Amino acid sequence: MNNKISILNYCFPLGVSEVFFLSSFYLSILDVSLFAFALPFSALFLLISVYLFLRTNTAAKAILNHDERNSEVYAFYHQSFGIFAIIFSALLFAALAYIPLMESGGHFYLLYCLPMAVCCLIPAVASYKGMKSAKLEAEKNVTNI
C-alpha cells in the first residue's frame, strides 16, 4: 500500500468520469442520441475513483496518530470533502434539472445522477468525519505538549 496520502490517488479517474459526463451532457444538448453511451463509462470511472478514495482513506486512518503527518491527513480530508461535495451538488442539480425533460432523454440522467450523487455522498461523509477526527487528534497533540 502506498503511504502517500493525496487527492492525486483518485483524481485521474474522477477527471475521466467528469469528461465522459460533460461530453454526454454536450451530446444531449446537441440532440445526438449517443449521449446515453457515455454515461456508463462516467459511472464506471466515478466508482473507481470512490474505491481509490476509500483505499486512501483506510491508509489515512492508519497513520492518523503520527504527529508529523497529521496536517497532510487533514489536508487530504479537507480537499476530498470539497471535491465530493461539489460533485454531489452538481449531480443532484443535474438530476433535478432533467426531471421536466423526461421525454427527451431526461430519464437517463435521472437514473444516472441520483445513484452517482449518493455514491459521492459516501466519500463526502467519510471526509467530513476524517476532518473532525484529524482536527481532534491535532488538538490532543497540541495539549500534550
XYZ file of N, CA and C in Angstrom:
435
model
N 0.848 -1.188 0.000
C 0.000 0.000 0.000
C 0.881 1.234 0.000
N 0.496 2.180 -0.781
C 1.230 3.425 -0.901
C 0.956 4.276 0.335
N 2.026 4.814 0.941
C 1.863 5.644 2.133
C 1.636 7.104 1.793
N 1.556 7.441 0.531
C 1.310 8.825 0.118
C -0.176 9.107 0.237
N -0.519 10.032 1.085
C -1.912 10.423 1.296
C -2.134 11.698 0.501
N -2.827 11.566 -0.633
C -3.024 12.705 -1.516
C -4.298 12.504 -2.321
N -4.871 13.612 -2.756
C -6.060 13.511 -3.598
C -5.699 13.026 -4.994
N -4.418 13.063 -5.334
C -3.992 12.588 -6.644
C -4.199 11.087 -6.802
N -4.388 10.387 -5.692
C -4.631 8.944 -5.756
C -5.938 8.624 -6.475
N -6.908 9.505 -6.404
C -8.207 9.226 -7.021
C -8.654 10.287 -8.032
N -7.876 11.311 -8.250
C -8.319 12.407 -9.126
C -8.339 12.060 -10.610
N -7.427 11.211 -11.091
C -7.428 10.900 -12.513
C -8.719 10.200 -12.936
N -9.152 9.116 -12.261
C -10.427 8.512 -12.675
C -11.615 9.455 -12.483
N -11.534 10.325 -11.496
C -12.609 11.293 -11.281
C -12.666 12.290 -12.433
N -11.533 12.728 -12.903
C -11.491 13.633 -14.049
C -11.995 12.973 -15.318
N -11.617 11.716 -15.536
C -12.109 10.983 -16.708
C -13.624 10.821 -16.627
N -14.128 10.554 -15.436
C -15.571 10.429 -15.243
C -16.284 11.726 -15.601
N -15.721 12.832 -15.175
C -16.359 14.118 -15.460
C -16.270 14.475 -16.936
N -15.210 14.066 -17.603
C -15.111 14.302 -19.046
C -16.208 13.530 -19.773
N -16.411 12.270 -19.391
C -17.489 11.491 -20.003
C -18.862 12.099 -19.704
N -19.051 12.562 -18.454
C -20.337 13.152 -18.084
C -20.592 14.431 -18.872
N -19.592 15.293 -18.954
C -19.773 16.562 -19.668
C -19.934 16.343 -21.168
N -19.231 15.360 -21.728
C -19.419 15.078 -23.154
C -20.810 14.506 -23.403
N -21.307 13.713 -22.471
C -22.671 13.206 -22.587
C -23.678 14.352 -22.519
N -23.433 15.267 -21.596
C -24.301 16.431 -21.456
C -24.279 17.270 -22.733
N -23.107 17.454 -23.304
C -22.961 18.226 -24.541
C -23.687 17.532 -25.695
N -23.528 16.217 -25.816
C -24.220 15.476 -26.875
C -25.737 15.522 -26.682
N -26.160 15.546 -25.440
C -27.592 15.650 -25.162
C -28.130 17.003 -25.603
N -27.364 18.050 -25.378
C -27.785 19.386 -25.807
C -27.859 19.459 -27.330
N -26.919 18.789 -28.011
C -26.920 18.769 -29.472
C -27.995 17.841 -30.042
N -28.704 17.159 -29.171
C -29.768 16.224 -29.544
C -29.231 15.039 -30.353
N -28.059 14.544 -29.942
C -27.472 13.343 -30.524
C -27.773 12.197 -29.566
N -28.301 11.109 -30.077
C -28.745 10.029 -29.189
C -27.598 9.202 -28.620
N -26.379 9.486 -28.975
C -25.236 8.744 -28.446
C -24.858 9.159 -27.024
N -25.521 10.167 -26.488
C -25.161 10.644 -25.159
C -25.334 9.566 -24.107
N -26.256 8.644 -24.315
C -26.521 7.603 -23.315
C -25.381 6.601 -23.215
N -24.542 6.510 -24.221
C -23.432 5.569 -24.173
C -22.272 6.073 -23.327
N -22.179 7.358 -23.106
C -21.092 7.914 -22.297
C -21.384 7.820 -20.797
N -22.651 7.736 -20.424
C -22.999 7.712 -19.002
C -22.479 6.474 -18.264
N -22.550 5.261 -18.826
C -21.982 4.113 -18.092
C -20.474 4.227 -17.870
N -19.768 4.802 -18.840
C -18.327 4.989 -18.653
C -18.054 6.017 -17.558
N -18.874 7.034 -17.505
C -18.748 8.020 -16.441
C -18.990 7.378 -15.082
N -20.005 6.536 -15.000
C -20.305 5.855 -13.744
C -19.170 4.911 -13.350
N -18.621 4.199 -14.316
C -17.529 3.271 -14.024
C -16.324 4.003 -13.451
N -15.928 5.089 -14.069
C -14.764 5.823 -13.576
C -15.056 6.531 -12.255
N -16.293 6.930 -12.029
C -16.648 7.521 -10.737
C -16.573 6.474 -9.636
N -17.031 5.271 -9.915
C -16.945 4.198 -8.927
C -15.493 3.812 -8.648
N -14.665 3.810 -9.680
C -13.233 3.542 -9.473
C -12.619 4.621 -8.596
N -13.007 5.865 -8.827
C -12.498 6.972 -8.033
C -12.924 6.851 -6.568
N -14.175 6.480 -6.344
C -14.653 6.307 -4.966
C -13.907 5.153 -4.297
N -13.669 4.072 -5.031
C -12.911 2.950 -4.480
C -11.497 3.384 -4.086
N -10.840 4.146 -4.972
C -9.489 4.612 -4.671
C -9.491 5.584 -3.495
N -10.541 6.394 -3.374
C -10.651 7.278 -2.207
C -10.762 6.451 -0.931
N -11.619 5.428 -0.954
C -11.811 4.622 0.251
C -10.535 3.869 0.629
N -9.769 3.452 -0.360
C -8.491 2.792 -0.084
C -7.502 3.780 0.535
N -7.467 5.004 0.034
C -6.596 6.028 0.600
C -7.099 6.435 1.980
N -8.405 6.441 2.166
C -8.993 6.754 3.463
C -8.545 5.744 4.514
N -8.505 4.476 4.144
C -8.047 3.441 5.069
C -6.592 3.675 5.463
N -5.766 4.040 4.489
C -4.359 4.333 4.786
C -4.231 5.583 5.653
N -5.080 6.564 5.425
C -5.023 7.799 6.216
C -5.431 7.540 7.658
N -6.420 6.679 7.855
C -6.825 6.349 9.221
C -5.717 5.618 9.964
N -4.950 4.812 9.227
C -3.881 4.042 9.864
C -2.739 4.936 10.343
N -2.491 6.043 9.671
C -1.371 6.908 10.068
C -1.830 8.184 10.751
N -3.077 8.251 11.144
C -3.621 9.485 11.710
C -2.927 9.887 13.006
N -2.476 8.928 13.795
C -1.890 9.286 15.083
C -0.397 9.587 15.008
N 0.169 9.730 13.801
C 1.541 10.194 13.645
C 1.524 11.715 13.583
N 2.290 12.337 14.463
C 2.264 13.793 14.580
C 2.689 14.496 13.303
N 3.732 13.998 12.653
C 4.286 14.709 11.504
C 3.401 14.624 10.268
N 2.487 13.681 10.204
C 1.656 13.512 9.021
C 0.215 13.984 9.253
N -0.072 14.510 10.423
C -1.441 14.890 10.748
C -1.942 16.014 9.853
N -1.105 16.977 9.529
C -1.533 18.079 8.668
C -1.781 17.579 7.243
N -0.992 16.606 6.799
C -1.193 16.025 5.471
C -2.524 15.276 5.405
N -2.853 14.559 6.454
C -4.114 13.820 6.504
C -5.288 14.788 6.553
N -5.164 15.842 7.364
C -6.237 16.829 7.435
C -6.456 17.502 6.081
N -5.362 17.844 5.395
C -5.472 18.480 4.077
C -6.137 17.529 3.075
N -5.792 16.255 3.140
C -6.417 15.266 2.259
C -7.922 15.221 2.490
N -8.349 15.143 3.741
C -9.780 15.082 4.035
C -10.492 16.379 3.666
N -9.846 17.502 3.917
C -10.455 18.791 3.617
C -10.670 18.950 2.105
N -9.663 18.619 1.326
C -9.779 18.716 -0.128
C -10.779 17.707 -0.676
N -10.756 16.503 -0.134
C -11.680 15.467 -0.599
C -13.125 15.843 -0.304
N -13.351 16.421 0.872
C -14.709 16.845 1.207
C -15.204 17.880 0.212
N -14.366 18.844 -0.114
C -14.758 19.874 -1.074
C -15.044 19.307 -2.451
N -14.190 18.423 -2.922
C -14.362 17.842 -4.254
C -15.642 17.027 -4.335
N -15.838 16.123 -3.385
C -17.003 15.244 -3.459
C -18.302 15.973 -3.114
N -18.242 17.004 -2.290
C -19.451 17.784 -2.013
C -19.875 18.574 -3.252
N -18.914 19.108 -3.992
C -19.238 19.835 -5.221
C -19.813 18.885 -6.270
N -19.208 17.720 -6.415
C -19.712 16.751 -7.398
C -21.092 16.247 -6.989
N -21.315 16.016 -5.694
C -22.640 15.610 -5.209
C -23.667 16.678 -5.556
N -23.337 17.930 -5.295
C -24.278 19.017 -5.587
C -24.559 19.143 -7.081
N -23.506 19.019 -7.883
C -23.683 19.128 -9.339
C -24.536 17.989 -9.883
N -24.308 16.772 -9.419
C -25.102 15.633 -9.891
C -26.553 15.738 -9.426
N -26.748 16.180 -8.205
C -28.115 16.351 -7.709
C -28.837 17.446 -8.479
N -28.143 18.536 -8.762
C -28.736 19.615 -9.545
C -29.067 19.143 -10.958
N -28.162 18.375 -11.574
C -28.415 17.863 -12.929
C -29.619 16.926 -12.938
N -29.735 16.096 -11.916
C -30.885 15.182 -11.841
C -32.185 15.972 -11.708
N -32.180 16.982 -10.859
C -33.391 17.780 -10.672
C -33.700 18.628 -11.897
N -32.668 19.085 -12.595
C -32.884 19.912 -13.782
C -33.467 19.100 -14.936
N -33.160 17.812 -14.978
C -33.643 16.989 -16.084
C -35.005 16.348 -15.810
N -35.594 16.557 -14.660
C -36.928 15.997 -14.379
C -37.968 16.516 -15.371
N -37.999 17.806 -15.707
C -39.002 18.252 -16.690
C -38.731 17.750 -18.115
N -37.538 17.291 -18.387
C -37.176 16.862 -19.741
C -37.170 15.339 -19.868
N -38.107 14.688 -19.222
C -38.114 13.223 -19.210
C -38.306 12.631 -20.597
N -39.048 13.264 -21.446
C -39.313 12.682 -22.766
C -38.130 12.809 -23.711
N -37.213 13.723 -23.446
C -36.081 13.906 -24.352
C -34.777 13.425 -23.724
N -34.793 12.285 -23.076
C -33.590 11.691 -22.507
C -33.337 12.023 -21.057
N -34.239 12.697 -20.415
C -34.041 13.055 -19.017
C -34.016 11.870 -18.081
N -34.703 10.792 -18.463
C -34.709 9.615 -17.598
C -33.322 8.985 -17.506
N -32.501 9.107 -18.547
C -31.132 8.598 -18.467
C -30.339 9.360 -17.409
N -30.498 10.672 -17.402
C -29.763 11.476 -16.430
C -30.308 11.275 -15.021
N -31.591 11.093 -14.904
C -32.175 10.846 -13.593
C -31.680 9.517 -13.032
N -31.658 8.495 -13.881
C -31.187 7.179 -13.443
C -29.681 7.147 -13.207
N -28.942 8.045 -13.830
C -27.501 8.108 -13.610
C -27.153 9.015 -12.437
N -27.712 10.209 -12.422
C -27.271 11.238 -11.475
C -27.651 10.939 -10.027
N -28.837 10.429 -9.795
C -29.233 10.190 -8.401
C -28.377 9.113 -7.729
N -28.168 7.934 -8.340
C -27.288 6.962 -7.671
C -25.835 7.433 -7.560
N -25.359 8.131 -8.570
C -23.982 8.615 -8.516
C -23.832 9.742 -7.493
N -24.888 10.521 -7.286
C -24.847 11.547 -6.242
C -24.761 10.893 -4.865
N -25.529 9.838 -4.663
C -25.458 9.101 -3.400
C -24.075 8.464 -3.246
N -23.525 7.983 -4.347
C -22.193 7.389 -4.322
C -21.151 8.436 -3.937
N -21.318 9.665 -4.363
C -20.394 10.745 -3.991
C -20.633 11.240 -2.572
N -21.805 10.979 -2.058
C -22.097 11.387 -0.688
C -21.305 10.541 0.316
N -21.021 9.293 -0.033
C -20.266 8.404 0.863
C -18.869 8.961 1.141
N -18.065 9.309 0.111
C -16.756 9.896 0.419
C -16.844 11.268 1.074
N -17.892 12.025 0.762
C -18.037 13.342 1.397
C -18.238 13.186 2.902
N -19.086 12.240 3.293
C -19.321 11.999 4.722
C -18.069 11.427 5.386
N -17.401 10.496 4.702
C -16.170 9.922 5.252
C -15.096 11.003 5.405
N -15.025 11.924 4.454
C -14.053 13.019 4.541
C -14.387 13.963 5.687
N -15.663 14.238 5.858
C -16.076 15.112 6.956
C -15.717 14.485 8.303
N -15.997 13.196 8.446
C -15.646 12.503 9.689
C -14.137 12.458 9.876
N -13.396 12.267 8.789
C -11.940 12.249 8.873
C -11.376 13.604 9.249
N -11.985 14.675 8.710
C -11.555 16.028 9.081
C -11.746 16.261 10.570
N -12.894 15.834 11.077
C -13.168 16.026 12.503
C -12.187 15.238 13.366
N -11.921 13.978 12.980
C -11.003 13.175 13.790
C -9.570 13.681 13.674
N -9.159 14.157 12.512
C -7.808 14.713 12.363
C -7.663 15.998 13.167
N -8.727 16.799 13.197
C -8.681 18.035 13.980
C -8.625 17.723 15.472
N -9.406 16.739 15.912
C -9.368 16.347 17.320
C -8.006 15.772 17.694
N -7.421 14.986 16.793
C -6.086 14.420 17.033
C -5.039 15.525 17.130
N -5.158 16.540 16.275
C -4.214 17.660 16.318
C -4.369 18.455 17.608
N -5.608 18.662 18.043
C -5.837 19.381 19.294
C -5.320 18.593 20.490
N -5.465 17.260 20.424
C -4.978 16.424 21.503
C -3.456 16.478 21.570
N -2.805 16.495 20.396
C -1.345 16.554 20.371
C -0.832 17.914 20.838
N -1.565 18.986 20.562
C -1.164 20.320 20.999
C -1.278 20.432 22.515
N -2.310 19.852 23.103
C -2.476 19.942 24.566
C -1.481 19.052 25.298
N -0.933 18.040 24.628
C 0.059 17.166 25.278
C 1.437 17.809 25.320
N 1.661 18.849 24.527
C 2.977 19.497 24.501
C 3.080 20.426 25.653
